[in-house]
XYZ file of N, CA and C in Angstrom:
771
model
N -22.990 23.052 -5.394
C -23.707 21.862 -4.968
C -25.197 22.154 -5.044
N -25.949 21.518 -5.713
C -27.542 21.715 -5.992
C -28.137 21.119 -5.041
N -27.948 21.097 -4.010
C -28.855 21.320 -2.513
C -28.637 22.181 -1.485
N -29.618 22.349 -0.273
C -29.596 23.007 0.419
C -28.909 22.770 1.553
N -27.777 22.242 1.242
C -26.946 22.101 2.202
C -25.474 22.046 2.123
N -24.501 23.119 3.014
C -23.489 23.361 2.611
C -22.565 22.183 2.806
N -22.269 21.292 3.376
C -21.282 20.506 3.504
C -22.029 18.977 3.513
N -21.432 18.309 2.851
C -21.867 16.750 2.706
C -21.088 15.898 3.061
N -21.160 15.138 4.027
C -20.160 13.990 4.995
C -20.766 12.753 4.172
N -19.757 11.674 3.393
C -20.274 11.313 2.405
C -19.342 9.999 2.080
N -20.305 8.583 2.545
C -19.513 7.591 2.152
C -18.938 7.104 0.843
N -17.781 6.778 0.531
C -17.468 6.047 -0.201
C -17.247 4.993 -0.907
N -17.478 4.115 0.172
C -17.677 2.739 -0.093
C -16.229 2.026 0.118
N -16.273 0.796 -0.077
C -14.776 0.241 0.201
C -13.969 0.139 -0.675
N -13.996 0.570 -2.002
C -13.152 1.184 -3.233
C -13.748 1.038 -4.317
N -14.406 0.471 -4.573
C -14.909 0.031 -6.051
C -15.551 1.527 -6.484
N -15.470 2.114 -7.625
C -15.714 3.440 -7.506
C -17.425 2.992 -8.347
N -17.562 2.076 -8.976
C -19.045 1.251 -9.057
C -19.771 1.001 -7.980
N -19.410 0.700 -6.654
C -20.254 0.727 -5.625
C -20.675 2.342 -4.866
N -20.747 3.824 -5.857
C -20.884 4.468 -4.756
C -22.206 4.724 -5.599
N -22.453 5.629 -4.681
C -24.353 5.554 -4.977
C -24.431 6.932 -6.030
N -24.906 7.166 -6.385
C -25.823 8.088 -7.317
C -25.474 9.110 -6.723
N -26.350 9.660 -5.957
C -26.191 10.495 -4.591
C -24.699 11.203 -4.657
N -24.061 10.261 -3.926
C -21.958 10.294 -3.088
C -21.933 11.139 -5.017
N -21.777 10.485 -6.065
C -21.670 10.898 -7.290
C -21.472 12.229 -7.460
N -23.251 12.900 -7.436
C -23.237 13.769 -7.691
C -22.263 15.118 -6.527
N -22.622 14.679 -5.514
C -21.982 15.840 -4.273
C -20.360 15.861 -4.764
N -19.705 14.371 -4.950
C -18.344 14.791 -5.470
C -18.417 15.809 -6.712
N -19.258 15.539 -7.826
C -19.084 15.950 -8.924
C -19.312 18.007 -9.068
N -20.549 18.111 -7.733
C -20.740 19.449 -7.534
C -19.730 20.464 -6.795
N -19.086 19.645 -6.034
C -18.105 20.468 -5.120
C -16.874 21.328 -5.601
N -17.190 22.129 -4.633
C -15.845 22.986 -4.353
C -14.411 22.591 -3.700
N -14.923 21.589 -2.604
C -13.514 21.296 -2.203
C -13.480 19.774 -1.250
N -12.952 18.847 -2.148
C -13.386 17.732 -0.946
C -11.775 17.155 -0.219
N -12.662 17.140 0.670
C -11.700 16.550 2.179
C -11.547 15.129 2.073
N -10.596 14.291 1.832
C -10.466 12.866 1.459
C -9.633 11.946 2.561
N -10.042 10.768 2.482
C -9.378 10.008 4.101
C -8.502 9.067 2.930
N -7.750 8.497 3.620
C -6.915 7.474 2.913
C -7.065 5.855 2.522
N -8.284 5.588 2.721
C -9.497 4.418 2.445
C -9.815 5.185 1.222
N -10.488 6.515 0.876
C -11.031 6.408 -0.744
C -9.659 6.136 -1.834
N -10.175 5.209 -2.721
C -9.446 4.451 -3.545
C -9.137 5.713 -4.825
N -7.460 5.049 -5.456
C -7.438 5.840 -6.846
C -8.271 6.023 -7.693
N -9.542 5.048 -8.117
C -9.834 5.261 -9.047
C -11.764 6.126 -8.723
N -11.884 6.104 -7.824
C -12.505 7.062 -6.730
C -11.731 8.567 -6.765
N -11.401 9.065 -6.208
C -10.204 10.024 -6.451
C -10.058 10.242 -8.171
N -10.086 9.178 -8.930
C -9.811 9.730 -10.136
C -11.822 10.838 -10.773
N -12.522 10.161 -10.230
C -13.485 11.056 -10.402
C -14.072 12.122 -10.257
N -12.460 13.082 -8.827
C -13.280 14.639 -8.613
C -12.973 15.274 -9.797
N -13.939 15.869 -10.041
C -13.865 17.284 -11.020
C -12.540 18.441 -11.037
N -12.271 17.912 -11.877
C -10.478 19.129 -12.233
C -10.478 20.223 -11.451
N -11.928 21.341 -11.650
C -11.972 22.322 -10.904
C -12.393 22.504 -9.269
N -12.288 20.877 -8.521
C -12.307 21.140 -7.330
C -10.919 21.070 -6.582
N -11.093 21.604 -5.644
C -9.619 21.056 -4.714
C -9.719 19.973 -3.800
N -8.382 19.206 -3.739
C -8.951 18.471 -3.050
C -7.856 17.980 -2.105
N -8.335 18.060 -0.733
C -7.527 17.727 0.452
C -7.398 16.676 1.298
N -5.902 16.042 0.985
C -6.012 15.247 1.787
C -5.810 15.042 3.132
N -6.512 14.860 3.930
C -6.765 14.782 5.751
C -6.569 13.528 6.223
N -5.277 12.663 5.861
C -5.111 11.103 6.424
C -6.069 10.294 6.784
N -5.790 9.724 8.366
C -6.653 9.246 8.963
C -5.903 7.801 8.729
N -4.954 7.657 8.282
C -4.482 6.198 7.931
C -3.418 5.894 9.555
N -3.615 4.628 9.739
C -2.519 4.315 11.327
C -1.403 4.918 11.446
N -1.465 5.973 12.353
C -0.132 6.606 13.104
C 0.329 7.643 12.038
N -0.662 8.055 11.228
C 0.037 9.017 9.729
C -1.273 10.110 9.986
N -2.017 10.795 11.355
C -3.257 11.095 11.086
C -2.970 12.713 10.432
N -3.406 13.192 9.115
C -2.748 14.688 9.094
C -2.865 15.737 9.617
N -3.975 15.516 10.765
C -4.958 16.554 11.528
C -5.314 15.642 12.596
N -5.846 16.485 13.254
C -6.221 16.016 14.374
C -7.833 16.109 14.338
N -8.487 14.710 15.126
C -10.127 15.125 14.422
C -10.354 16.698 15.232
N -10.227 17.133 16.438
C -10.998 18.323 16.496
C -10.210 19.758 15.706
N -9.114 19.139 15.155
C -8.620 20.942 14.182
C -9.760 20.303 12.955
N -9.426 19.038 12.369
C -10.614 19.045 11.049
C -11.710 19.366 11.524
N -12.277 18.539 12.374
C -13.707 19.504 12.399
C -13.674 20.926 12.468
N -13.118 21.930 12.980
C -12.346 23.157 12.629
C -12.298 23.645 11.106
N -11.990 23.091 10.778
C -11.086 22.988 9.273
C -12.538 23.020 7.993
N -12.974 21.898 8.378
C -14.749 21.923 7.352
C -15.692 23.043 8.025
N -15.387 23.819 9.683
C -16.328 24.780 9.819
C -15.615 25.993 8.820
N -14.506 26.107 8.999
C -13.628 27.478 8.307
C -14.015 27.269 6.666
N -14.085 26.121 6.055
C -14.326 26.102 4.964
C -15.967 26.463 4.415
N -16.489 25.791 4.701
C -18.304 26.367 4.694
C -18.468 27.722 5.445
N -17.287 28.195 6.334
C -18.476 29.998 6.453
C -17.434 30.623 5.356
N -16.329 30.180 4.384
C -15.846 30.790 3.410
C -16.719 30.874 2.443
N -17.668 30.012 2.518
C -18.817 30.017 1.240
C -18.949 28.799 0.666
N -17.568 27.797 1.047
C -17.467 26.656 0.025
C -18.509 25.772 -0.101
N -18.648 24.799 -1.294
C -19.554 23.795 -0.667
C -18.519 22.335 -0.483
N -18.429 21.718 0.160
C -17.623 21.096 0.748
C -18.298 19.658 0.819
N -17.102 18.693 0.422
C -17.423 17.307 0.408
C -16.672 16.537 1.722
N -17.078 16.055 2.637
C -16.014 15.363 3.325
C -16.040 13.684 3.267
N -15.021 13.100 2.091
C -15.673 12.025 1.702
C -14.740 11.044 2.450
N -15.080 10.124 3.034
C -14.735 8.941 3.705
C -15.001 7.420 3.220
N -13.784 6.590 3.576
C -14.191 5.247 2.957
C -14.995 4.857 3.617
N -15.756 3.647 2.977
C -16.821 3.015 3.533
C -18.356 3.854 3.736
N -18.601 3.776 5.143
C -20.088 4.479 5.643
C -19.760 5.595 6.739
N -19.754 6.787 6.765
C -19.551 7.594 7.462
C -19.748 7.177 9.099
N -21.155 6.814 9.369
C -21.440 5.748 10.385
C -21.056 5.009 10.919
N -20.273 4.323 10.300
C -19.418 3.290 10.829
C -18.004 2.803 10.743
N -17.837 3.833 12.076
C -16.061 3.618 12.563
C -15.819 5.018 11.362
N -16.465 5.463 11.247
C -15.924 6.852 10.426
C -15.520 8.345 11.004
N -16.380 8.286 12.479
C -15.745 9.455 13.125
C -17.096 10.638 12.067
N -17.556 10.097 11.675
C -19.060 11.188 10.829
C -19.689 11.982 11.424
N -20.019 11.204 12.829
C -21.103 11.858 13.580
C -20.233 12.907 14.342
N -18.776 12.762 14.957
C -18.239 14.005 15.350
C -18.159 15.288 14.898
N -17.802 14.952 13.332
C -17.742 15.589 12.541
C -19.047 16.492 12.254
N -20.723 15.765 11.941
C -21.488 16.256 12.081
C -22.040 17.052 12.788
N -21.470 16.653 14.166
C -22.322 17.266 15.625
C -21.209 19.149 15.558
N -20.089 18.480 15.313
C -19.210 20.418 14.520
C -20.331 21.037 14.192
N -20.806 20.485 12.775
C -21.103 21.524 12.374
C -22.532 21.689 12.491
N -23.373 20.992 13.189
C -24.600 21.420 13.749
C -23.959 22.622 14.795
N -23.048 22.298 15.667
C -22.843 23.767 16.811
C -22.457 25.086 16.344
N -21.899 24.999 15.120
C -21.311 25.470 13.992
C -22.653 26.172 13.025
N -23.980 25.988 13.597
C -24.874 26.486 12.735
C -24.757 26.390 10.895
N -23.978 25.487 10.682
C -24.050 25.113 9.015
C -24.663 23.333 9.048
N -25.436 23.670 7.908
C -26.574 22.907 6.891
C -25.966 21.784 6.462
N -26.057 20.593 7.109
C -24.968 19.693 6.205
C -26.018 18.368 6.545
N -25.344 17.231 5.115
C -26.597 16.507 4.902
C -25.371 15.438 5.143
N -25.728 13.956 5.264
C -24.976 12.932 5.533
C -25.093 11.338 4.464
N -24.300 10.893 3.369
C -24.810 10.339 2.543
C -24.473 9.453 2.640
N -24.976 7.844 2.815
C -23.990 7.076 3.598
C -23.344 6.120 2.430
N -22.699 5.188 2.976
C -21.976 4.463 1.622
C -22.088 2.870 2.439
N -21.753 1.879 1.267
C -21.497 0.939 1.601
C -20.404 0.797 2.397
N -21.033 -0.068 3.815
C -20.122 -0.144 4.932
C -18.630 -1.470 4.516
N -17.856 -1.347 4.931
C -16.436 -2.698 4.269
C -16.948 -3.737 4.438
N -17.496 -3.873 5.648
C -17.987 -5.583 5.936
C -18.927 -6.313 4.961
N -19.919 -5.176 4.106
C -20.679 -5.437 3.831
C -20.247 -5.263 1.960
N -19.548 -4.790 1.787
C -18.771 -4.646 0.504
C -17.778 -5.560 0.073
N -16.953 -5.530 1.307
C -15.328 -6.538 0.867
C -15.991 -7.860 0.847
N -16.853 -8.152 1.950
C -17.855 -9.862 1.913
C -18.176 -10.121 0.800
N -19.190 -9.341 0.392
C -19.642 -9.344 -0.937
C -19.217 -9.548 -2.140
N -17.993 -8.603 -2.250
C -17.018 -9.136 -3.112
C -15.986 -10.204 -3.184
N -15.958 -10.777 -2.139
C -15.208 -12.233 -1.741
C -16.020 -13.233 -1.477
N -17.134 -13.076 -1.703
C -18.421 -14.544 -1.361
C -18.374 -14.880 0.067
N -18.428 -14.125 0.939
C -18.484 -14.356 2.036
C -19.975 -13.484 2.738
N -20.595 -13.915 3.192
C -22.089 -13.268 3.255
C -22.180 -13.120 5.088
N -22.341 -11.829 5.738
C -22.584 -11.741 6.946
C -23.501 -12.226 7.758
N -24.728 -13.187 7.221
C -25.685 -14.340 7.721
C -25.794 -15.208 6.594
N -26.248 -16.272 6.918
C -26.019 -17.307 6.290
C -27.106 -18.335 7.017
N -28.518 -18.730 7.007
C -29.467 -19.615 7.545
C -28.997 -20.658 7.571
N -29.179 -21.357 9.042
C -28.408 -22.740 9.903
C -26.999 -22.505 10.085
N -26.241 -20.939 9.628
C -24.671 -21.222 9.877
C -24.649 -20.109 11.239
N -25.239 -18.712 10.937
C -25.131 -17.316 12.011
C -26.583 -16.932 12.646
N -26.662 -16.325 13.494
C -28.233 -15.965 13.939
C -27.898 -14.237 13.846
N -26.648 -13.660 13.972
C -26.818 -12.420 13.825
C -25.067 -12.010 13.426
N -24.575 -10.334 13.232
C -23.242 -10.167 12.609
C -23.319 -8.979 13.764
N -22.108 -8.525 14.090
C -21.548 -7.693 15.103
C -20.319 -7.050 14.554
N -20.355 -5.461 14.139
C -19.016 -5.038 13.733
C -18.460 -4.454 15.188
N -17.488 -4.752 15.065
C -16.092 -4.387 15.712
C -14.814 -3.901 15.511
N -14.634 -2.699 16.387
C -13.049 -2.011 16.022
C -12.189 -3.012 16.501
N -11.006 -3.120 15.699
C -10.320 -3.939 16.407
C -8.901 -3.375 16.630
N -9.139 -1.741 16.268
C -7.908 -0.471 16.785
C -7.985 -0.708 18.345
N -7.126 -1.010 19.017
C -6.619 -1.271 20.043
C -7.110 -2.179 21.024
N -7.443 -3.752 20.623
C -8.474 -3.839 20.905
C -8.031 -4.874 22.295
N -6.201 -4.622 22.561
C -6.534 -5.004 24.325
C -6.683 -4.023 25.178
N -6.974 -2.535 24.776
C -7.612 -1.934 25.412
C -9.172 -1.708 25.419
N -9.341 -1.998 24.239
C -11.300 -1.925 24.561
C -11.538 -2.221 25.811
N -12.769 -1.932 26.017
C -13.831 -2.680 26.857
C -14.820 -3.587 26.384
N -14.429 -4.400 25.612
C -15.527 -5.184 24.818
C -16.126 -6.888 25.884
N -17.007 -6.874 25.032
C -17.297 -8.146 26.327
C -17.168 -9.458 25.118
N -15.775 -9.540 25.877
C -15.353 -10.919 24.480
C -16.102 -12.067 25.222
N -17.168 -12.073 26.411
C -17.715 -13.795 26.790
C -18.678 -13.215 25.440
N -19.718 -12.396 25.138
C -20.668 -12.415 24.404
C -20.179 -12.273 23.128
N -19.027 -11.719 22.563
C -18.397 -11.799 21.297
C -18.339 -13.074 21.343
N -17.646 -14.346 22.157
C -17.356 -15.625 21.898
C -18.522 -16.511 21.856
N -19.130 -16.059 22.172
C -21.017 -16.708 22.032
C -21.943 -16.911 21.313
N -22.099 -18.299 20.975
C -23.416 -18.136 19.877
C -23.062 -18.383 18.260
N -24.092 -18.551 17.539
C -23.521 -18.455 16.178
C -23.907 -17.336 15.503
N -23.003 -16.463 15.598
C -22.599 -15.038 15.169
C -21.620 -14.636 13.932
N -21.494 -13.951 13.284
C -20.288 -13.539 12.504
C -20.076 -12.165 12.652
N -18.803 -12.083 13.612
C -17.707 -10.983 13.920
C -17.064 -10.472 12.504
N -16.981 -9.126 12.566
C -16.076 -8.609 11.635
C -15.504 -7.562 11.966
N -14.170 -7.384 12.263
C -13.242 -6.559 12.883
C -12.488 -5.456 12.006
N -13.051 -4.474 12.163
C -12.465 -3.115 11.228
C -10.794 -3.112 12.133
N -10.024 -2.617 11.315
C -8.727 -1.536 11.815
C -8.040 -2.832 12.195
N -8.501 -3.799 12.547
C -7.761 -5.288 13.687
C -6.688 -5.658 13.265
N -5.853 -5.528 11.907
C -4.604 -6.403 11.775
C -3.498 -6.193 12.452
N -3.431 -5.659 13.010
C -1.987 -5.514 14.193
C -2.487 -6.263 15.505
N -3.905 -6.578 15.598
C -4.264 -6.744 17.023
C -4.890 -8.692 16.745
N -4.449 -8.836 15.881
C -4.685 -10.384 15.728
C -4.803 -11.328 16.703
N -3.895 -11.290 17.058
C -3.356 -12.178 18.366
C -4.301 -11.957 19.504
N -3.666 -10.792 19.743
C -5.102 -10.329 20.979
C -6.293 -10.792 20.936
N -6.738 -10.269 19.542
C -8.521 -10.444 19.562
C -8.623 -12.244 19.061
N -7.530 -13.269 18.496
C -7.572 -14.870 19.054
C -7.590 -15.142 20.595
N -6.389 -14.008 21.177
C -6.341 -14.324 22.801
C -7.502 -14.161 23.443
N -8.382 -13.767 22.816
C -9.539 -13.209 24.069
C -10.495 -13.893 23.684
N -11.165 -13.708 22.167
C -11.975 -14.958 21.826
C -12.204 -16.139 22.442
N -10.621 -16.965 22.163
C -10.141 -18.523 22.533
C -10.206 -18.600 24.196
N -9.767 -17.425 24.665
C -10.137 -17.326 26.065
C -11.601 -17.645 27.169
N -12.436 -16.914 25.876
C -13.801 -16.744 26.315
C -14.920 -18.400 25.696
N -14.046 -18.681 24.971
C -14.636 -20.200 24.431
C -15.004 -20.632 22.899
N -14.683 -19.404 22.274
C -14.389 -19.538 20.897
C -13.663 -20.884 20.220
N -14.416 -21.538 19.779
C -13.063 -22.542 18.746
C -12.274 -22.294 18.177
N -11.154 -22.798 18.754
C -9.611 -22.927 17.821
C -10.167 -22.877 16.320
N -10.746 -23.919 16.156
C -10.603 -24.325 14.576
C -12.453 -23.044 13.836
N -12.469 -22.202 14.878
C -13.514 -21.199 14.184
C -13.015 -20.615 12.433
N -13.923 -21.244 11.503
C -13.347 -20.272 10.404
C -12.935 -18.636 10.292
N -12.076 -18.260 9.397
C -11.477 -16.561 9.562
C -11.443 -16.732 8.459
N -11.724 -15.094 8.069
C -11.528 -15.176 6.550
C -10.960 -13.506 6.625
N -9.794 -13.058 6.071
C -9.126 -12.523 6.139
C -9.199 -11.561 4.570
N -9.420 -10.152 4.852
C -10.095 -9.681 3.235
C -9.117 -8.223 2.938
N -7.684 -8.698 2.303
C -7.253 -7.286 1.997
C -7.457 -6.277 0.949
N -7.960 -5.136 1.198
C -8.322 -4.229 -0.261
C -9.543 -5.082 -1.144
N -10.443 -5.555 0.021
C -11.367 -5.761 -0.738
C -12.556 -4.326 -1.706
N -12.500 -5.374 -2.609
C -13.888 -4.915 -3.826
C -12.607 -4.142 -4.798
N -11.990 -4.354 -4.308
C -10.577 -3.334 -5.165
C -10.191 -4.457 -6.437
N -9.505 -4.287 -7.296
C -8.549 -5.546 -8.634
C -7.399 -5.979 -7.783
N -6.725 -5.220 -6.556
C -5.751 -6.019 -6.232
C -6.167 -7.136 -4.659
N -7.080 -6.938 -4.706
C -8.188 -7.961 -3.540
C -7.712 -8.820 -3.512
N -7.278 -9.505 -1.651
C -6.782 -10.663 -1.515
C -7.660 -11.542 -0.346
N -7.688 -12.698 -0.447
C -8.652 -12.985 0.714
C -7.999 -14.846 1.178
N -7.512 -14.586 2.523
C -6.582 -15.223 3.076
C -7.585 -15.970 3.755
N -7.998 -17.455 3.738
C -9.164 -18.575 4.800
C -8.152 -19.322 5.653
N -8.326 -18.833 6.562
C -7.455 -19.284 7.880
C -8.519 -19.812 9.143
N -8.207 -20.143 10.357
C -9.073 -20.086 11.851
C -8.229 -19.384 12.365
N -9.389 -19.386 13.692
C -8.951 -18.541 14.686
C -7.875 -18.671 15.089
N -7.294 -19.790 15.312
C -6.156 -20.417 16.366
C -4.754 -19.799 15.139
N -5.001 -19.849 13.797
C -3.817 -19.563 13.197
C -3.744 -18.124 12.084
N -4.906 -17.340 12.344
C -5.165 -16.703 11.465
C -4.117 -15.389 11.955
N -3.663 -15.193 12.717
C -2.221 -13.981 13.271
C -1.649 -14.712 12.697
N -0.749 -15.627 12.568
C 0.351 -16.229 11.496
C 0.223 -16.620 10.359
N -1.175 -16.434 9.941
C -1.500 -16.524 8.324
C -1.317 -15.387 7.854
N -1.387 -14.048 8.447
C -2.028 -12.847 8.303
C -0.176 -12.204 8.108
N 0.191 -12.835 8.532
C 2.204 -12.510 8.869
C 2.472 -13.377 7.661
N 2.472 -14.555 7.822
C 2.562 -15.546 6.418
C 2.709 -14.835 4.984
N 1.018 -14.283 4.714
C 0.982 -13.542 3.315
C 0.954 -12.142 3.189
N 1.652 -11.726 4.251
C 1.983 -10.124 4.423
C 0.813 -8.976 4.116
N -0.062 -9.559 4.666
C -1.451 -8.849 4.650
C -0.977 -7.602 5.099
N -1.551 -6.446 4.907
C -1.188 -5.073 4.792
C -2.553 -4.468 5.166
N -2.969 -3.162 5.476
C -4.122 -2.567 6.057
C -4.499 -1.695 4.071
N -6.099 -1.940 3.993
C -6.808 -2.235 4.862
C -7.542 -3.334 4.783
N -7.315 -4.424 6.327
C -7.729 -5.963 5.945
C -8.997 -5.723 7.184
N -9.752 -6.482 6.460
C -11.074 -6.868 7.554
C -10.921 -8.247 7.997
N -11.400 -8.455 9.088
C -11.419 -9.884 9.635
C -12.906 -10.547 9.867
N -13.227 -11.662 9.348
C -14.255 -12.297 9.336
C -13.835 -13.330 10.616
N -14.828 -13.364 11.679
C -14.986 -14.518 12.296
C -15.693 -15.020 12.269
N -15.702 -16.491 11.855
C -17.538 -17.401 12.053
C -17.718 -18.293 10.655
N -18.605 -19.267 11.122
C -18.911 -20.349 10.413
C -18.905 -19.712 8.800
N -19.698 -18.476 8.466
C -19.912 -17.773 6.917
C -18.169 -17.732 6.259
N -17.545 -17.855 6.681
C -16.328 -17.331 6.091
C -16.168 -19.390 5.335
N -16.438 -20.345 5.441
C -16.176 -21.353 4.999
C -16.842 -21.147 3.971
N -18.365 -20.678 3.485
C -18.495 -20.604 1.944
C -17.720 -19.759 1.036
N -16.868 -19.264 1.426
C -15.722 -18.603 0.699
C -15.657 -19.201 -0.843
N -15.183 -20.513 -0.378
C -14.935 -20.740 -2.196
C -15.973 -21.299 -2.466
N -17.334 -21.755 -1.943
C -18.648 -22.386 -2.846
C -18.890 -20.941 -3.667
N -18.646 -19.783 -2.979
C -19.432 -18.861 -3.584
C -18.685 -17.688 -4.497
N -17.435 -17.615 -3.887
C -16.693 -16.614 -4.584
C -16.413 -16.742 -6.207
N -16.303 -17.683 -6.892
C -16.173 -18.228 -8.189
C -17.179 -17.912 -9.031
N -18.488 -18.190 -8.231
C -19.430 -17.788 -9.128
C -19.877 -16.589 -9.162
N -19.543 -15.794 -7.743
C -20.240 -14.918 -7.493
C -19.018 -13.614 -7.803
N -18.339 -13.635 -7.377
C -17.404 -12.192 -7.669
C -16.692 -12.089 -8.716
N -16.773 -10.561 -9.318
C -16.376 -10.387 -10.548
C -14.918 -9.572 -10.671
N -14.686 -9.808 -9.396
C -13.486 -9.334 -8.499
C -12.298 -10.280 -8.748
N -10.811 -10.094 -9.083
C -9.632 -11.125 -8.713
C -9.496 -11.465 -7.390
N -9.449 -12.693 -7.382
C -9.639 -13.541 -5.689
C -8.790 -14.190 -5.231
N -7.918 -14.364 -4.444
C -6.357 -15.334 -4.519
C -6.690 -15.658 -2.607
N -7.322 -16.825 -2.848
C -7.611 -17.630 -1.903
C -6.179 -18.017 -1.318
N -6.249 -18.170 0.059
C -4.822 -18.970 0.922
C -5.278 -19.480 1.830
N -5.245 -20.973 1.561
C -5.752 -21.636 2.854
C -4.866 -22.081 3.597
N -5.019 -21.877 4.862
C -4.072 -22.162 5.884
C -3.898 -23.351 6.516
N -2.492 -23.353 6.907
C -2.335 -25.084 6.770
C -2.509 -25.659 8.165
């Protein structure tokens, strides 16, 4: 690796192996051994270098292959072997990636490691489905959200339900219901647009336009599968003004009845 730093925690982006940066590029292309989550896509994966190794460390629901504190373990044992080490993650390391745990290892860990970030999903899968996270006269601001377990959070669904905002819920498709129950609870509209984005920026990209009130039985309907992001908020209705012209992506709209 042609920098001064042994290990690189290093987004991927949300699959498109065209959306990763220059940067993510080269660190895959230099490495010795990269550590891979189950968000980086095949044709991502098809770009490490023959002569690296490369490990896969899950991280996918209820399949995790490690546990985060043996991996963080695992990338210290590998960098004092000498390696130079990629630990590449979908999306933005930053966000909902578990990066900074990982990082803070190996700062205690006294090894050199640099952090490269990637396009975050919300901001990728949108993009590639014409769905834009502000939108002037529709949102005043966007709020990401886990939506891995999310009737246990502590989240403050009166201020999630507040305002003209656009919510976007990482990990959430099992927790559908819930995160309608609490919304609709807090004063959210039934008829709030959802826009529902599976394997976005990917060729097999699906993007399901539902509301709030029905978007758990839309989401069951077209057998949406992980990994789906959830759009809440007025932006998810330009869906089809914009997706046609704008994405160069296959798009299979389902509007809900």
């Amino acid at each position: 690796m042609s920098n001064a730093y042994q290990v690189a925690i290093v987004g991927a982006g949300p699959g498109d192996p065209e959306l990763l940066t220059m940067k993510a590029f080269r660190r895959i292309q230099d490495a010795d051994v990269i550590l891979y989550d189950n968000l980086v896509s095949d044709p991502i994966r098809a770009l490490f270098p023959k002569d690296a190794e490369a490990i896969y460390v899950g991280k996918k629901r209820h399949q995790h292959s490690l546990p985060q504190s043996e991996l963080n373990q695992f990338i210290v044992k590998l960098a004092h072997e000498g390696k130079q080490v990629v630990r590449l993650k979908g999306g933005d390391p930053f966000v909902f990636g578990r990066g900074s745990e990982e990082l803070l290892a190996l700062i205690e860990a006294g090894i050199d490691a640099e952090v490269i970030p990637g396009i975050t999903a919300a901001s990728g899968c949108g993009s590639a489905a014409g769905i834009p996270l502000t939108h002037r006269g529709l949102t005043q601001s966007c709020t990401l959200v886990t939506g891995h377990g999310a009737n246990d959070l502590n989240l403050d669904w009166s201020s999630l339900a507040r305002g003209q905002q656009t919510l976007v819920f990482y990990m959430g498709l099992s927790q559908l219901a819930e995160i309608r129950h609490h919304l609709i609870k807090h004063g959210k509209r039934e008829s709030t647009p959802v826009a529902l984005i599976e394997n976005g920026s990917r060729p097999n990209q699906r993007v399901v336009i539902s509301t709030l009130a029905a978007m758990a039985s839309d989401a069951l309907k077209h057998r949406l599968t992980s990994p789906t992001l959830t759009y809440v908020g007025e932006v998810a209705s330009l869906h089809q003004q914009l997706c046609s012209q704008h994405s160069s992506h296959p798009v299979i709209a389902k509007e809900s009845a």
